[in-house]
Amino acid sequence: MTSAPTPDMTPAEAESVYFNNYPPPKSLPKHEALARAFVDYHVQANRRLVLVTSGGTTVPLENQTVRFIDNFSAGTRGAVSAEYFLQQGYAVIFLHRQFSLLPYSRHYSHSTNCFLDFMDEEPVPDVEGASESDHRPIVVRSEYQDQMRDVLRKYRYAKRNNLLLLLPFTTISEYLFELRSLAQLMRPLGSNALFYLAAAVSDFFIPSDRMSEHKIQSSELPEHLSQGQATDGSDIYTGGLEAQQPSRSKRLVIDLDPVPKFLHRLVDGWAPDGSMVVSFKLETDPNLLVYKAQTALRRYAHHLVIGNLLTTRKWEVVFVTPDAPHERWIRVPKSRRSKSISGSEAQVGLAEAKRAGDSASGETSGGQQGEKTTSEGVEIESLIIPELVLLHSNMIAKHSPQ
């Protein structure tokens, strides 16, 4: 049996082939037990629960992984969004790339300052007889007190009320096993379940029967040592070292297969009946963004695609839905946008204007209830999440017994 799904397979057949050829993650039973208890707790409370996926997935090049292909995602969208879902009263399962940004700690773990810059030793009392001690308490510096207190209180509230469950993954295979399992465990939630798929999922992978067992060597080996190593360009292995004439250097050739699009199985198989499924579409070409989002929506028959351009993702997104008005832009007002090294102000509105043939229109701007202003500007997630909650509320109302 092939280890890679083929285009002529049904979604169910592709699922069977893929998952039968990869061992489940060692952490899956533990994660399932935690998630089952978490879901049951919030079913009893009749609380809405969102699965937020966040960060990038890796594609190993060897079974004993030394090298892998990765995504650029740091998990910013997912971590920030999780905080705003909690603010809206949702419980959150945060399925994240290990060591990527986390809700609340993201304010300090990826700061331009070292986290130690936020702390100091308590000063020596200015009284007679006081002396320096090796055991003085550690305190937050005065200029960071208010901000850190606010973040700490929100984090403590979420933990104390069992509203946040953190589950890590690393590889594309681990991510897909976790997603399938969590979706099935969420079935008792019914329409109270929401899937917010913000993870940057790899589009390609290496089937297990073509993966090298050991580290791919960067130079030729003697024949008696080369068994199991990719030295001849054979399709058996992940990659091969091929001569590149007239140079003496070698090149690594990697043969990747497309990852099956399991969004269809999530919508029509894994997820609870009546639940809402939201995916993201990231593009770099303004001409393609809305078209690709619309295509994804038609192909997988879910409820919302949030489209964003790489260079403007912190300032604008587009909601593409199957219902009128079908396309709606959400933008942070220009005067309240953060400064971004990787962003391009000149591209704001370009995806909409290119498609419509005129200037950008029909946007939802800032100023909504719940928006968050930071020293870097308004976080666009503070505009996205309230809009999404309204859409979810409408879906729940449709599925509620009259």
mmCIF file of N, CA and C in Angstrom, residues 77 105 115 123 134 165 238 249 296 328 339 390:
data_model
loop_
_atom_site.group_PDB
_atom_site.id
_atom_site.type_symbol
_atom_site.label_atom_id
_atom_site.label_comp_id
_atom_site.label_asym_id
_atom_site.label_seq_id
_atom_site.Cartn_x
_atom_site.Cartn_y
_atom_site.Cartn_z
ATOM 1 N N ARG A 77 -0.528 35.519 15.368
ATOM 2 C CA ARG A 77 -1.972 35.627 15.162
ATOM 3 C C ARG A 77 -2.731 34.729 16.147
ATOM 4 N N SER A 105 2.073 35.185 27.937
ATOM 5 C CA SER A 105 3.536 35.251 28.029
ATOM 6 C C SER A 105 4.154 35.861 26.784
ATOM 7 N N PHE A 115 13.703 39.347 29.011
ATOM 8 C CA PHE A 115 12.698 39.370 30.074
ATOM 9 C C PHE A 115 13.300 39.782 31.415
ATOM 10 N N PRO A 123 15.140 47.280 46.406
ATOM 11 C CA PRO A 123 16.228 48.125 46.906
ATOM 12 C C PRO A 123 16.439 47.950 48.407
ATOM 13 N N ASP A 134 22.094 38.884 50.099
ATOM 14 C CA ASP A 134 22.077 37.993 48.937
ATOM 15 C C ASP A 134 20.676 37.433 48.684
ATOM 16 N N LEU A 165 -6.248 25.610 27.802
ATOM 17 C CA LEU A 165 -5.486 24.369 27.743
ATOM 18 C C LEU A 165 -4.446 24.490 26.636
ATOM 19 N N THR A 238 14.815 10.200 0.690
ATOM 20 C CA THR A 238 14.329 11.570 0.770
ATOM 21 C C THR A 238 14.934 12.420 -0.326
ATOM 22 N N SER A 249 30.939 20.517 -6.469
ATOM 23 C CA SER A 249 29.938 20.567 -5.413
ATOM 24 C C SER A 249 28.785 19.618 -5.716
ATOM 25 N N ALA A 296 -11.076 28.314 -1.738
ATOM 26 C CA ALA A 296 -11.002 27.453 -0.556
ATOM 27 C C ALA A 296 -12.371 27.270 0.082
ATOM 28 N N ARG A 328 -15.864 41.045 3.111
ATOM 29 C CA ARG A 328 -15.890 42.220 3.979
ATOM 30 C C ARG A 328 -14.508 42.439 4.577
ATOM 31 N N LYS A 339 3.814 50.070 13.685
ATOM 32 C CA LYS A 339 4.910 50.122 12.729
ATOM 33 C C LYS A 339 5.433 48.709 12.525
ATOM 34 N N LEU A 390 -19.805 37.403 16.733
ATOM 35 C CA LEU A 390 -21.154 37.691 16.242
ATOM 36 C C LEU A 390 -21.607 36.652 15.219
#
